Coordinates of C-alpha atoms and ligand atoms in Angstrom, one line a residue:
M1092 CA 94.6 -12.7 -6.4
V1093 CA 91.1 -14.2 -6.5
I1094 CA 92.5 -17.5 -5.2
D1095 CA 94.3 -15.8 -2.4
S1096 CA 91.2 -14.0 -1.1
V1097 CA 89.2 -17.2 -1.4
A1098 CA 91.9 -19.2 0.5
A1099 CA 92.1 -16.5 3.2
S1100 CA 88.3 -16.7 3.8
I1101 CA 88.5 -20.4 4.7
L1102 CA 89.7 -21.1 8.2
L1103 CA 91.9 -24.2 8.3
P1104 CA 94.7 -25.4 10.5
Q1105 CA 98.2 -24.7 9.2
K1106 CA 99.5 -28.2 10.2
V1107 CA 97.8 -31.5 10.6
N1108 CA 98.9 -34.7 12.3
I1109 CA 98.2 -38.0 10.5
V1110 CA 97.7 -41.2 12.6
E1111 CA 98.4 -44.1 10.2
V1112 CA 96.1 -47.0 11.1
G1113 CA 96.6 -49.3 8.1
A1114 CA 98.8 -51.8 9.9
R1115 CA 96.1 -52.3 12.5
D1116 CA 92.6 -51.2 11.2
G1117 CA 93.7 -52.1 7.7
L1118 CA 95.1 -55.5 8.3
Q1119 CA 92.7 -56.6 11.1
N1120 CA 90.2 -57.4 8.4
E1121 CA 92.5 -59.3 6.0
A1122 CA 92.3 -63.1 5.9
S1123 CA 95.9 -63.8 6.4
V1124 CA 98.9 -61.5 6.3
S1125 CA 102.4 -62.7 7.0
L1126 CA 104.5 -61.3 9.8
K1127 CA 107.1 -60.3 7.1
T1128 CA 104.5 -58.3 5.2
K1129 CA 103.4 -56.5 8.3
V1130 CA 106.9 -55.6 9.3
A1131 CA 107.8 -54.5 5.8
L1132 CA 104.7 -52.3 5.7
I1133 CA 105.5 -50.6 9.0
N1134 CA 109.2 -50.1 8.0
A1135 CA 108.1 -48.5 4.7
L1136 CA 105.7 -46.2 6.5
S1137 CA 108.3 -45.3 9.0
I1138 CA 110.5 -43.5 6.4
S1139 CA 107.6 -41.4 5.0
G1140 CA 107.7 -38.7 7.7
L1141 CA 104.7 -40.1 9.6
R1142 CA 105.0 -39.5 13.3
H1143 CA 102.3 -41.9 14.5
I1144 CA 101.9 -45.5 13.2
E1145 CA 99.4 -47.8 14.9
A1146 CA 101.3 -51.1 14.7
G1147 CA 98.9 -53.7 16.1
A1148 CA 96.3 -54.7 18.7
F1149 CA 96.7 -56.8 21.9
V1150 CA 93.2 -58.2 21.7
S1151 CA 91.9 -61.7 22.1
P1152 CA 93.4 -63.9 19.3
K1153 CA 90.2 -65.9 19.2
R1154 CA 88.3 -62.7 18.3
V1155 CA 90.8 -61.1 15.9
P1156 CA 93.4 -63.7 14.9
Q1157 CA 94.8 -61.3 12.4
M1158 CA 96.4 -59.3 15.2
A1159 CA 97.7 -62.3 17.2
D1160 CA 101.3 -61.6 16.2
S1161 CA 101.4 -57.9 17.3
A1162 CA 104.1 -58.6 19.8
E1163 CA 106.4 -60.0 17.1
V1164 CA 105.5 -57.1 14.8
L1165 CA 106.6 -54.6 17.4
K1166 CA 109.8 -56.5 18.2
Q1167 CA 110.8 -56.9 14.5
I1168 CA 110.2 -53.4 13.1
T1169 CA 113.0 -50.9 12.7
R1170 CA 112.0 -48.0 14.9
H1171 CA 112.6 -44.5 13.8
K1172 CA 113.3 -41.7 16.2
G1173 CA 110.3 -39.4 16.6
V1174 CA 107.8 -42.0 15.5
T1175 CA 105.2 -43.3 17.9
Y1176 CA 104.4 -47.0 17.4
S1177 CA 101.0 -47.6 19.2
A1178 CA 98.7 -50.5 19.8
L1179 CA 95.1 -51.2 20.9
T1180 CA 94.8 -52.5 24.5
P1181 CA 91.2 -53.3 25.5
N1182 CA 92.1 -54.6 29.0
V1183 CA 94.9 -54.9 31.5
Q1184 CA 96.0 -58.2 29.9
G1185 CA 96.4 -56.5 26.6
L1186 CA 98.2 -53.5 28.2
E1187 CA 100.8 -55.8 29.9
A1188 CA 101.5 -57.5 26.6
A1189 CA 101.8 -54.2 24.8
I1190 CA 104.2 -52.9 27.4
S1191 CA 106.4 -55.9 27.2
A1192 CA 106.4 -55.7 23.4
G1193 CA 107.6 -52.1 23.6
A1194 CA 104.6 -50.2 22.3
S1195 CA 105.3 -46.5 22.7
E1196 CA 101.6 -45.6 23.2
V1197 CA 98.4 -47.5 23.7
A1198 CA 94.7 -47.0 22.9
V1199 CA 91.5 -48.1 24.5
F1200 CA 88.3 -48.3 22.4
A1201 CA 84.7 -47.8 23.4
S1202 CA 81.5 -47.5 21.4
C1203 CA 78.6 -45.0 21.4
S1204 CA 76.1 -47.8 20.9
E1205 CA 75.3 -50.6 23.3
S1206 CA 75.0 -53.3 20.6
F1207 CA 78.3 -52.5 18.9
S1208 CA 80.0 -52.5 22.3
Q1209 CA 78.6 -55.9 23.1
R1210 CA 79.7 -57.4 19.7
N1211 CA 83.1 -55.7 19.6
I1212 CA 84.3 -56.0 23.2
H1213 CA 81.7 -58.2 24.9
C1214 CA 80.5 -55.7 27.5
S1215 CA 78.2 -52.7 27.9
I1216 CA 79.5 -49.1 27.5
A1217 CA 79.5 -48.6 31.3
E1218 CA 81.4 -51.8 31.8
S1219 CA 84.0 -50.8 29.2
I1220 CA 84.6 -47.5 30.9
N1221 CA 85.1 -49.3 34.2
R1222 CA 87.5 -51.7 32.5
F1223 CA 89.5 -48.9 31.0
V1224 CA 90.2 -47.2 34.4
P1225 CA 93.0 -49.7 35.5
V1226 CA 94.3 -49.8 31.9
I1227 CA 94.7 -46.0 31.7
N1228 CA 96.2 -45.8 35.2
A1229 CA 98.7 -48.5 34.6
A1230 CA 99.7 -47.1 31.2
N1231 CA 100.2 -43.7 32.7
T1232 CA 102.3 -45.2 35.5
A1233 CA 104.4 -46.9 32.9
G1234 CA 104.9 -43.6 31.1
L1235 CA 102.6 -44.3 28.2
R1236 CA 100.0 -42.0 26.8
V1237 CA 96.6 -43.4 26.1
R1238 CA 94.4 -42.5 23.2
G1239 CA 90.6 -43.2 23.3
Y1240 CA 88.7 -44.4 20.3
L1241 CA 85.0 -44.0 20.1
S1242 CA 83.1 -46.0 17.5
C1243 CA 79.7 -45.4 15.8
V1244 CA 79.7 -41.6 16.2
A1245 CA 77.3 -41.3 13.3
D1246 CA 75.5 -44.6 13.1
C1247 CA 75.6 -48.1 14.6
P1248 CA 75.1 -51.1 12.3
Y1249 CA 72.8 -52.6 14.9
D1250 CA 71.2 -49.7 16.8
G1251 CA 70.8 -47.1 14.0
A1252 CA 71.6 -43.3 14.3
T1253 CA 73.7 -42.1 17.2
S1254 CA 72.8 -38.8 18.9
P1255 CA 75.5 -36.2 19.0
A1256 CA 74.7 -35.8 22.8
Q1257 CA 75.6 -39.5 23.3
V1258 CA 78.9 -39.0 21.4
A1259 CA 79.7 -35.9 23.5
A1260 CA 78.9 -37.7 26.8
I1261 CA 81.1 -40.7 26.2
A1262 CA 83.9 -38.7 24.6
S1263 CA 84.0 -36.6 27.8
E1264 CA 84.1 -39.7 30.0
L1265 CA 87.1 -41.0 28.1
R1266 CA 88.8 -37.6 28.3
N1267 CA 88.1 -37.4 32.1
L1268 CA 89.6 -40.9 32.6
G1269 CA 92.9 -39.6 31.2
C1270 CA 92.9 -40.2 27.4
Y1271 CA 95.0 -37.4 25.9
Q1272 CA 93.1 -37.5 22.6
I1273 CA 89.7 -38.9 21.5
S1274 CA 89.4 -40.3 18.1
L1275 CA 85.9 -40.1 16.8
G1276 CA 85.1 -43.1 14.5
D1277 CA 82.5 -43.2 11.8
T1278 CA 82.8 -47.0 11.8
I1279 CA 80.5 -47.7 9.0
G1280 CA 81.1 -44.6 7.0
T1281 CA 77.5 -43.3 6.8
G1282 CA 78.2 -39.8 8.2
T1283 CA 77.8 -36.8 5.9
P1284 CA 79.3 -33.3 6.5
L1285 CA 76.2 -31.8 8.1
R1286 CA 75.8 -34.6 10.6
I1287 CA 79.5 -34.7 11.3
A1288 CA 79.4 -30.9 11.9
R1289 CA 76.6 -31.3 14.4
M1290 CA 78.4 -34.1 16.2
L1291 CA 81.7 -32.2 16.4
E1292 CA 79.9 -29.1 17.6
H1293 CA 78.4 -31.1 20.5
V1294 CA 81.7 -32.9 21.4
S1295 CA 83.7 -29.7 21.2
K1296 CA 81.6 -28.1 24.0
G1297 CA 83.4 -30.4 26.4
I1298 CA 86.7 -31.2 24.6
S1299 CA 88.9 -28.8 22.7
F1300 CA 89.5 -29.5 19.0
D1301 CA 93.2 -30.1 19.5
Q1302 CA 92.3 -33.0 21.7
L1303 CA 90.1 -34.6 19.1
A1304 CA 90.9 -36.7 16.0
V1305 CA 88.6 -37.9 13.3
H1306 CA 88.6 -41.5 12.1
F1307 CA 86.4 -41.9 9.0
H1308 CA 85.7 -45.1 7.1
D1309 CA 84.9 -44.5 3.5
T1310 CA 82.1 -47.0 2.9
Y1311 CA 79.8 -44.4 1.2
G1312 CA 82.6 -42.2 -0.2
Q1313 CA 82.0 -39.4 2.3
A1314 CA 85.2 -39.5 4.3
L1315 CA 87.1 -36.7 2.5
A1316 CA 84.1 -34.4 2.6
N1317 CA 83.7 -35.1 6.3
I1318 CA 87.5 -34.5 6.9
Y1319 CA 87.2 -31.2 5.1
Q1320 CA 84.3 -30.3 7.3
A1321 CA 86.2 -31.3 10.4
L1322 CA 89.3 -29.2 9.3
T1323 CA 87.2 -26.1 8.8
M1324 CA 86.0 -26.5 12.4
G1325 CA 89.5 -26.8 13.9
V1326 CA 90.2 -30.6 14.1
N1327 CA 93.9 -31.1 13.4
T1328 CA 94.5 -34.9 13.8
I1329 CA 93.3 -37.3 11.1
D1330 CA 93.4 -41.1 11.2
S1331 CA 93.9 -42.7 7.8
S1332 CA 95.0 -45.9 6.3
V1333 CA 97.6 -46.4 3.6
A1334 CA 95.9 -47.4 0.3
G1335 CA 92.6 -47.3 2.1
L1336 CA 93.0 -50.7 3.6
G1337 CA 90.6 -51.7 6.3
G1338 CA 87.3 -52.4 7.9
C1339 CA 86.0 -53.7 11.2
P1340 CA 85.4 -57.4 11.8
Y1341 CA 82.3 -56.4 13.9
A1342 CA 80.7 -54.0 11.4
A1343 CA 79.8 -56.2 8.4
G1344 CA 80.2 -54.4 5.0
A1345 CA 82.2 -51.4 6.5
S1346 CA 85.0 -50.6 4.1
G1347 CA 88.5 -49.3 4.8
N1348 CA 89.5 -46.0 6.4
V1349 CA 90.0 -43.0 4.2
A1350 CA 93.2 -43.5 2.3
T1351 CA 96.3 -41.7 3.7
E1352 CA 97.2 -40.8 0.1
E1353 CA 93.8 -39.0 -0.3
V1354 CA 94.2 -37.1 2.9
L1355 CA 97.7 -36.0 2.0
F1356 CA 96.6 -34.8 -1.5
L1357 CA 93.7 -32.9 0.0
C1358 CA 96.0 -31.3 2.7
E1359 CA 98.6 -30.4 0.1
G1360 CA 96.0 -28.7 -2.1
L1361 CA 94.8 -26.7 0.9
G1362 CA 98.3 -25.6 1.9
I1363 CA 98.2 -27.6 5.1
E1364 CA 101.5 -29.0 6.3
T1365 CA 101.6 -32.7 7.2
G1366 CA 105.3 -33.5 7.1
V1367 CA 104.5 -36.7 5.2
D1368 CA 105.9 -37.7 1.8
I1369 CA 102.9 -38.8 -0.4
N1370 CA 105.1 -40.7 -2.7
A1371 CA 106.6 -42.7 0.1
I1372 CA 103.1 -43.6 1.4
A1373 CA 102.0 -44.5 -2.1
R1374 CA 105.0 -46.9 -2.5
A1375 CA 104.2 -48.5 0.8
G1376 CA 100.6 -49.0 -0.4
W1377 CA 101.6 -50.5 -3.7
Q1378 CA 103.9 -52.9 -2.0
V1379 CA 101.4 -54.1 0.6
C1380 CA 98.6 -54.3 -2.0
Q1381 CA 100.9 -56.5 -4.2
Q1382 CA 101.4 -58.8 -1.2
L1383 CA 97.6 -58.9 -0.6
N1384 CA 97.0 -59.4 -4.3
R1385 CA 94.7 -56.4 -4.8
T1386 CA 94.6 -52.9 -6.3
P1387 CA 94.6 -50.0 -3.9
V1388 CA 91.1 -48.6 -3.5
S1389 CA 92.6 -45.1 -3.3
K1390 CA 92.2 -43.1 -6.5
V1391 CA 95.1 -40.9 -5.6
S1392 CA 97.3 -44.0 -5.1
Q1393 CA 96.1 -45.3 -8.5
A1394 CA 96.8 -42.0 -10.2
L1395 CA 100.3 -41.8 -8.7
R1396 CA 100.9 -45.3 -9.8
N1397 CA 99.9 -44.6 -13.4
A1398 CA 102.1 -41.4 -13.4
Y1399 CA 105.0 -43.4 -12.1
L1400 CA 104.6 -46.2 -14.7
E1401 CA 104.3 -43.7 -17.5
N1402 CA 107.4 -41.9 -16.3
I1403 CA 109.6 -45.1 -16.1
S1404 CA 108.4 -46.2 -19.6
K1405 CA 109.7 -43.0 -21.2
Ligands
LIG1730 P1 86.0 -61.3 26.2 O1 85.5 -61.7 24.9 O2 85.0 -60.7 27.1 O3 86.5 -62.6 27.0 O4 87.2 -60.4 26.0 P2 87.4 -62.7 28.3 O5 87.9 -61.5 28.9 O6 86.6 -63.6 29.2 O7 88.6 -63.6 27.7 C1 88.3 -64.6 26.8 C2 89.6 -65.2 26.3 O8 90.4 -64.1 25.6 C3 90.6 -65.7 27.4 O9 91.3 -66.8 26.8 C4 91.5 -64.5 27.6 O10 92.7 -64.9 28.1 C5 91.6 -64.0 26.2 P3 90.9 -68.3 27.1 O11 90.9 -68.4 28.6 O12 89.5 -68.5 26.5 O13 92.0 -69.1 26.4 N1 91.9 -62.6 26.3 C6 93.0 -62.0 25.7 N2 94.0 -62.6 24.9 C7 95.0 -61.7 24.5 N3 95.0 -60.4 24.7 C8 94.0 -59.8 25.4 C9 93.0 -60.7 25.9 N4 91.9 -60.4 26.7 C10 91.3 -61.6 26.9 N5 94.0 -58.5 25.6 C11 88.0 -58.5 24.7 C12 87.1 -59.0 25.9 C13 87.8 -57.0 24.6 C14 89.4 -58.8 25.1 C15 87.6 -59.2 23.4 O14 86.2 -59.1 23.2 C16 88.4 -58.7 22.2 O15 89.6 -59.0 22.1 N6 87.7 -58.1 21.3 C17 88.4 -57.6 20.1 C18 87.8 -56.5 19.5 C19 88.6 -55.9 18.4 O16 89.8 -56.0 18.3 N7 87.8 -55.2 17.4 C20 88.5 -54.5 16.4 C21 89.2 -53.3 16.9 S1 88.1 -51.9 17.3 C22 87.8 -51.1 15.8 O17 88.2 -51.6 14.7 C23 87.2 -49.7 15.8 C24 88.1 -48.6 15.6 O18 88.9 -48.7 14.4 C25 87.4 -47.3 15.6 C26 86.2 -47.3 14.5 O19 86.5 -47.4 13.3 O20 85.1 -47.1 15.0 C27 89.1 -48.5 16.8
LIG1731 MG1 88.3 -48.1 12.4

């Protein structure tokens, strides 16, 4: 009874969409991952109930060699009906390559800070917006939806704190260009719930919550708290990475995205539907971590692993 009245007093979405970014954001930071491992990861994720898997990036191979085989990845995976396999496309060259590889959706990516924009995509924020116009138009003509990422929504590793007004202004520009959803990235994971709430409040004046996603890296362990904050405000799309893989090659020290396992465990506890099988995600994470010779950073993944091992030893 007590629990019911408490639950009823917290406003949360009934259903949340998970955008799994491990195969892109996760693996773009790894020294060398074989094509076979990438394909196996995406195939394992595809049978978990996920409906959106970011499968690669059509960026300069000189800048991010880890993503140079994205076309092969998209060609070799086993596609599942109802699953979107998307890719990053910073310019028309990348878009054309993504289309011929059969990406089912693409994403452009901008920054809230000038220094990060220069380091990440070699141009100013205004130049990046101009560059995205033909990308978005050509993608829409080809029947592909375009997602817009926005980095450094809390802090930039070079320019310091980002103002919520700046985030709101660029997010609205991306939305006006035709991005169907804006994913707000705390690239270096320094945001805390109050700052995230202020930022979301500003952004939501121009863009409705159901057109926003949150993309939190967990460098300072705040990602889940920030997600909870975002959920209470009405955000219903969350980016996450299996086993907490990830980072950004242009944000030194930034750790991986919040782990998908942790988001699923949180949602399950809050009674929010995700449609994703946490055990299938955990298995995909153990498999890829074994290939990468590491332990998953996700505590939920580790706990599920321990429970699984105990169970099979009985
Ligand atoms: P540029 O560096 O300005 O150079 O590229 P360019 O346009 O003059 O081209 C230089 C060379 O790259 C040329 O080759 C081009 O053909 C080639 P060369 O003549 O020297 O042999 N090139 C390409 N090759 C393949 N695909 C392409 C492509 N474009 C050019 N699409 C560019 C600008 C944006 C392409 C480049 O700077 C780049 O690829 N940057 C990569 C940035 C990146 O991938 N960062 C990580 C992803 S973003 C992220 O992680 C943040 C996010 O997760 C959200 C968050 O957490 O905040 C999304
Ligand atoms: Mg990221």
